[in-house]
PDB file of C-alpha atoms in Angstrom:
ATOM      1  CA  MET T 268       0.048   0.003  -0.169  1.00 93.00           C
ATOM      2  CA  LYS T 269       1.417   3.621  -0.717  1.00 94.00           C
ATOM      3  CA  PRO T 270       1.754   5.772   2.364  1.00 95.00           C
ATOM      4  CA  LEU T 271      -1.284   8.032   2.834  1.00 96.00           C
ATOM      5  CA  ASN T 272      -1.582  11.489   4.616  1.00 95.00           C
ATOM      6  CA  GLU T 273      -4.260  12.541   7.012  1.00 96.00           C
ATOM      7  CA  ASP T 274      -6.213  14.220   4.266  1.00 97.00           C
ATOM      8  CA  GLU T 275      -6.572  11.167   1.907  1.00 97.00           C
ATOM      9  CA  ILE T 276      -7.370   9.062   4.890  1.00 97.00           C
ATOM     10  CA  ARG T 277     -10.331  11.172   6.110  1.00 97.00           C
ATOM     11  CA  ALA T 278     -11.658  12.085   2.386  1.00 97.00           C
ATOM     12  CA  SER T 279     -11.839   8.274   1.842  1.00 97.00           C
ATOM     13  CA  PHE T 280     -14.697   7.214   4.527  1.00 97.00           C
ATOM     14  CA  ILE T 281     -18.022   6.122   2.786  1.00 96.00           C
ATOM     15  CA  ASN T 282     -20.288   5.299   5.601  1.00 95.00           C
ATOM     16  CA  CYS T 283     -19.975   8.266   7.880  1.00 94.00           C
ATOM     17  CA  SER T 284     -20.422  12.099   7.946  1.00 93.00           C
ATOM     18  CA  LYS T 285     -17.413  14.361   6.743  1.00 94.00           C
ATOM     19  CA  GLY T 286     -17.937  15.775  10.209  1.00 95.00           C
ATOM     20  CA  GLU T 287     -17.387  12.423  11.615  1.00 94.00           C
ATOM     21  CA  ALA T 288     -14.462  11.680   9.341  1.00 96.00           C
ATOM     22  CA  ARG T 289     -12.785  15.026  10.280  1.00 96.00           C
ATOM     23  CA  ARG T 290     -13.153  14.013  14.245  1.00 95.00           C
ATOM     24  CA  LEU T 291     -11.931  10.527  13.953  1.00 95.00           C
ATOM     25  CA  ASN T 292      -8.486   9.633  15.664  1.00 95.00           C
ATOM     26  CA  LEU T 293      -5.981   8.506  13.135  1.00 95.00           C
ATOM     27  CA  PRO T 294      -3.501   5.828  13.729  1.00 94.00           C
ATOM     28  CA  ARG T 295      -0.696   6.645  15.956  1.00 91.00           C
ATOM     29  CA  GLY T 296       2.867   6.799  14.402  1.00 92.00           C
ATOM     30  CA  MET T 297       1.426   7.043  10.744  1.00 92.00           C
ATOM     31  CA  GLY T 298       5.235   7.998   9.630  1.00 89.00           C
ATOM     32  CA  GLU T 299       6.641   4.646  10.964  1.00 94.00           C
ATOM     33  CA  LEU T 300       3.878   2.243   9.679  1.00 96.00           C
ATOM     34  CA  PRO T 301       5.336  -0.694   7.552  1.00 97.00           C
ATOM     35  CA  TRP T 302       3.331   0.603   4.417  1.00 97.00           C
ATOM     36  CA  ASP T 303       5.189  -1.944   1.770  1.00 96.00           C
ATOM     37  CA  ASP T 304       3.757  -4.668   4.044  1.00 97.00           C
ATOM     38  CA  LEU T 305       0.033  -3.442   4.382  1.00 98.00           C
ATOM     39  CA  ASP T 306      -2.700  -4.365   2.095  1.00 97.00           C
ATOM     40  CA  PHE T 307      -5.034  -2.115   3.783  1.00 98.00           C
ATOM     41  CA  LEU T 308      -4.686   0.430   6.772  1.00 98.00           C
ATOM     42  CA  GLY T 309      -6.597  -0.773   9.693  1.00 97.00           C
ATOM     43  CA  TRP T 310      -6.600   0.662  13.286  1.00 97.00           C
ATOM     44  CA  ARG T 311      -8.413   0.616  16.621  1.00 95.00           C
ATOM     45  CA  ASP T 312      -9.264   3.973  17.974  1.00 94.00           C
ATOM     46  CA  HIS T 313      -7.215   4.550  20.843  1.00 90.00           C
ATOM     47  CA  GLY T 314      -9.618   7.104  22.266  1.00 89.00           C
ATOM     48  CA  ALA T 315     -12.713   5.062  21.894  1.00 90.00           C
ATOM     49  CA  PRO T 316     -12.242   1.296  22.168  1.00 86.00           C
ATOM     50  CA  ASP T 317     -15.434   0.278  20.602  1.00 92.00           C
ATOM     51  CA  ARG T 318     -14.432   2.142  17.336  1.00 95.00           C
ATOM     52  CA  ALA T 319     -12.139   0.838  14.455  1.00 97.00           C
ATOM     53  CA  TYR T 320     -11.380   2.020  11.157  1.00 98.00           C
ATOM     54  CA  LEU T 321     -10.168   0.707   7.691  1.00 98.00           C
ATOM     55  CA  VAL T 322      -8.939   2.353   4.525  1.00 98.00           C
ATOM     56  CA  ALA T 323      -8.494   0.133   1.569  1.00 98.00           C
ATOM     57  CA  GLU T 324      -7.189   1.089  -2.099  1.00 97.00           C
ATOM     58  CA  ARG T 325     -10.023  -0.436  -4.545  1.00 95.00           C
ATOM     59  CA  PRO T 326     -10.248   0.498  -8.228  1.00 93.00           C
ATOM     60  CA  GLU T 327     -12.538   3.383  -7.985  1.00 91.00           C
ATOM     61  CA  GLY T 328     -10.038   4.761  -5.288  1.00 95.00           C
ATOM     62  CA  LEU T 329      -9.395   4.838  -1.564  1.00 97.00           C
ATOM     63  CA  VAL T 330     -12.346   3.538   0.381  1.00 97.00           C
ATOM     64  CA  GLY T 331     -12.625   4.012   4.270  1.00 97.00           C
ATOM     65  CA  ILE T 332     -14.971   2.630   6.759  1.00 97.00           C
ATOM     66  CA  THR T 333     -15.695   3.093  10.298  1.00 97.00           C
ATOM     67  CA  LEU T 334     -16.260  -0.197  12.168  1.00 97.00           C
ATOM     68  CA  ARG T 335     -18.104  -0.802  15.635  1.00 95.00           C
ATOM     69  CA  VAL T 336     -16.537  -3.397  17.882  1.00 91.00           C
ATOM     70  CA  PRO T 337     -18.456  -5.146  20.481  1.00 80.00           C
ATOM     71  CA  THR T 338     -17.760  -4.333  24.117  1.00 75.00           C
ATOM     72  CA  GLY T 339     -17.516  -6.594  27.049  1.00 65.00           C
ATOM     73  CA  VAL T 340     -17.214  -9.900  25.040  1.00 58.00           C
ATOM     74  CA  ARG T 341     -14.698 -12.262  26.906  1.00 59.00           C
ATOM     75  CA  ARG T 342     -13.652 -15.298  25.058  1.00 57.00           C
ATOM     76  CA  SER T 343     -11.663 -18.340  26.395  1.00 57.00           C
ATOM     77  CA  ASN T 344      -8.039 -18.500  25.630  1.00 56.00           C
ATOM     78  CA  LEU T 345      -8.589 -22.259  25.293  1.00 61.00           C
ATOM     79  CA  LYS T 346     -10.531 -21.804  22.048  1.00 70.00           C
ATOM     80  CA  SER T 347      -9.353 -20.309  18.549  1.00 78.00           C
ATOM     81  CA  ASN T 348     -11.113 -18.104  16.445  1.00 89.00           C
ATOM     82  CA  ILE T 349     -10.247 -17.511  12.645  1.00 92.00           C
ATOM     83  CA  CYS T 350     -10.150 -14.168  10.796  1.00 95.00           C
ATOM     84  CA  SER T 351     -12.520 -14.097   7.942  1.00 97.00           C
ATOM     85  CA  ILE T 352     -10.105 -11.810   5.871  1.00 98.00           C
ATOM     86  CA  CYS T 353      -6.676 -13.283   6.324  1.00 96.00           C
ATOM     87  CA  VAL T 354      -7.395 -16.680   7.685  1.00 94.00           C
ATOM     88  CA  THR T 355      -5.399 -16.566  10.926  1.00 93.00           C
ATOM     89  CA  ALA T 356      -6.160 -18.323  14.083  1.00 91.00           C
ATOM     90  CA  HIS T 357      -6.175 -16.418  17.399  1.00 91.00           C
ATOM     91  CA  PRO T 358      -6.776 -17.418  20.795  1.00 86.00           C
ATOM     92  CA  GLY T 359      -9.473 -15.595  23.129  1.00 80.00           C
ATOM     93  CA  SER T 360     -10.502 -12.134  22.015  1.00 81.00           C
ATOM     94  CA  GLY T 361      -7.873 -12.028  19.148  1.00 90.00           C
ATOM     95  CA  VAL T 362     -10.673 -11.868  16.604  1.00 93.00           C
ATOM     96  CA  SER T 363     -13.556  -9.849  16.746  1.00 93.00           C
ATOM     97  CA  LEU T 364     -16.768  -9.307  15.136  1.00 94.00           C
ATOM     98  CA  LEU T 365     -16.490  -5.652  13.568  1.00 96.00           C
ATOM     99  CA  ALA T 366     -19.588  -4.117  12.336  1.00 96.00           C
ATOM    100  CA  ALA T 367     -19.933  -1.519   9.687  1.00 96.00           C
ATOM    101  CA  ARG T 368     -22.613   0.884   8.911  1.00 95.00           C
ATOM    102  CA  LYS T 369     -23.625   0.189   5.122  1.00 95.00           C
ATOM    103  CA  ALA T 370     -22.737   3.232   2.860  1.00 92.00           C
ATOM    104  CA  GLY T 371     -25.577   5.497   1.640  1.00 89.00           C
ATOM    105  CA  ALA T 372     -29.382   5.212   2.520  1.00 88.00           C
ATOM    106  CA  ALA T 373     -29.267   1.726   3.773  1.00 89.00           C
ATOM    107  CA  GLY T 374     -26.477   2.805   6.403  1.00 88.00           C
ATOM    108  CA  ARG T 375     -28.690   5.908   7.587  1.00 87.00           C
ATOM    109  CA  GLU T 376     -31.595   3.513   7.877  1.00 88.00           C
ATOM    110  CA  GLY T 377     -29.500   1.362  10.284  1.00 89.00           C
ATOM    111  CA  SER T 378     -28.271  -1.512   8.001  1.00 91.00           C
ATOM    112  CA  THR T 379     -25.048  -2.909   9.041  1.00 93.00           C
ATOM    113  CA  VAL T 380     -22.926  -5.799   7.950  1.00 95.00           C
ATOM    114  CA  GLY T 381     -20.156  -7.676   9.902  1.00 96.00           C
ATOM    115  CA  THR T 382     -17.220  -9.805   9.770  1.00 97.00           C
ATOM    116  CA  TYR T 383     -14.970 -11.786  12.180  1.00 96.00           C
ATOM    117  CA  MET T 384     -11.669  -9.998  11.707  1.00 96.00           C
ATOM    118  CA  CYS T 385      -8.535  -9.745  13.476  1.00 96.00           C
ATOM    119  CA  ALA T 386      -8.996  -7.604  16.656  1.00 94.00           C
ATOM    120  CA  ASP T 387      -6.003  -5.246  15.953  1.00 95.00           C
ATOM    121  CA  LEU T 388      -6.656  -5.156  12.103  1.00 97.00           C
ATOM    122  CA  ALA T 389      -3.101  -6.139  11.236  1.00 97.00           C
ATOM    123  CA  CYS T 390      -4.052  -9.051   8.829  1.00 97.00           C
ATOM    124  CA  SER T 391      -1.623  -8.049   6.276  1.00 97.00           C
ATOM    125  CA  LEU T 392       1.418  -8.458   9.138  1.00 97.00           C
ATOM    126  CA  TYR T 393      -0.180 -12.000  10.048  1.00 95.00           C
ATOM    127  CA  VAL T 394      -0.190 -13.145   6.547  1.00 95.00           C
ATOM    128  CA  ARG T 395       3.542 -11.961   5.848  1.00 95.00           C
ATOM    129  CA  GLY T 396       4.573 -13.580   9.155  1.00 92.00           C
ATOM    130  CA  LYS T 397       5.782  -9.920  10.482  1.00 94.00           C
ATOM    131  CA  LYS T 398       3.201 -10.515  13.305  1.00 94.00           C
ATOM    132  CA  ARG T 399       2.420 -13.583  15.223  1.00 91.00           C
ATOM    133  CA  PRO T 400      -0.737 -14.207  17.137  1.00 88.00           C
ATOM    134  CA  GLU T 401      -0.507 -14.791  20.852  1.00 79.00           C
ATOM    135  CA  LEU T 402      -0.254 -18.502  22.138  1.00 68.00           C
ATOM    136  CA  VAL T 403      -1.220 -19.791  18.721  1.00 69.00           C
ATOM    137  CA  ASP T 404       1.104 -20.903  15.472  1.00 70.00           C
ATOM    138  CA  ARG T 405      -0.380 -19.752  12.339  1.00 69.00           C
ATOM    139  CA  ILE T 406      -1.539 -22.532  10.405  1.00 73.00           C
ATOM    140  CA  THR T 407       0.955 -23.925   7.655  1.00 79.00           C
ATOM    141  CA  GLU T 408      -0.737 -23.625   4.104  1.00 83.00           C
ATOM    142  CA  SER T 409      -0.063 -25.100   0.893  1.00 89.00           C
ATOM    143  CA  LEU T 410      -0.615 -21.610  -0.724  1.00 94.00           C
ATOM    144  CA  THR T 411       2.307 -19.340  -1.454  1.00 95.00           C
ATOM    145  CA  LEU T 412       2.637 -16.152   0.123  1.00 95.00           C
ATOM    146  CA  GLU T 413       1.257 -14.229  -3.182  1.00 96.00           C
ATOM    147  CA  GLU T 414      -1.746 -16.673  -3.155  1.00 97.00           C
ATOM    148  CA  GLN T 415      -2.378 -15.836   0.756  1.00 96.00           C
ATOM    149  CA  ILE T 416      -2.048 -12.199   0.119  1.00 97.00           C
ATOM    150  CA  THR T 417      -4.575 -12.413  -2.948  1.00 97.00           C
ATOM    151  CA  ARG T 418      -7.015 -14.596  -0.963  1.00 97.00           C
ATOM    152  CA  THR T 419      -6.769 -11.786   2.026  1.00 98.00           C
ATOM    153  CA  LEU T 420      -7.467  -8.863  -0.645  1.00 98.00           C
ATOM    154  CA  VAL T 421     -10.453 -10.751  -2.148  1.00 98.00           C
ATOM    155  CA  ASN T 422     -12.063 -11.382   1.241  1.00 98.00           C
ATOM    156  CA  LEU T 423     -11.646  -7.844   2.289  1.00 98.00           C
ATOM    157  CA  ASP T 424     -13.082  -6.778  -1.069  1.00 97.00           C
ATOM    158  CA  THR T 425     -16.115  -9.074  -0.587  1.00 97.00           C
ATOM    159  CA  PHE T 426     -16.622  -7.553   2.671  1.00 97.00           C
ATOM    160  CA  LEU T 427     -16.129  -3.755   1.337  1.00 97.00           C
ATOM    161  CA  ASP T 428     -18.730  -4.784  -1.479  1.00 96.00           C
ATOM    162  CA  GLN T 429     -21.530  -5.637   1.014  1.00 95.00           C
ATOM    163  CA  VAL T 430     -20.690  -2.326   2.960  1.00 96.00           C
ATOM    164  CA  ILE T 431     -20.980  -0.324  -0.301  1.00 94.00           C
ATOM    165  CA  LYS T 432     -23.811  -2.261  -1.756  1.00 87.00           C
ATOM    166  CA  GLU T 433     -26.864   0.271  -1.553  1.00 66.00           C
ATOM    167  CA  THR T 434     -29.732  -2.699  -1.022  1.00 54.00           C
ATOM    168  CA  ASP T 435     -29.633  -5.104   1.597  1.00 44.00           C
ATOM    169  CA  GLY T 436     -31.428  -7.752  -0.281  1.00 49.00           C
ATOM    170  CA  ARG T 437     -34.896  -7.244   0.936  1.00 44.00           C
TER     171      ARG T 437
END
């Protein structure tokens, strides 16, 4: 992913108002992010633990979404959960259900979509082996690294398509 600046990030959000996008907390240490290893920029809001954000490059340009994280959910460290985006297993609360308000009229009417995702939104780093889940080894796969990256991007695009799609199928 190419390095992004504050204006690009704030202008990319599609499921919140421009005012909300102006007020959201950006990731800390943006200058030190491993941009070359990121397929998308994802971060948890350090000022509001129930909020997360994701910005991805798509053919139509940058797409940013706001996400809600359930609070108070405690999971056993004896069970593993798998991220739907990068297919990394994590113990306990290492995977969270992240819900995004849909873009447009559907979102204004309260429609949301969700996916189970690495709670720290570091999918790109887990796929590349730059970050390791706690207490669990990453599953050895027969796919090449490039194929795993492609799968991650396809899974992310599928989720983003659901957020962008105007109708909710009813």
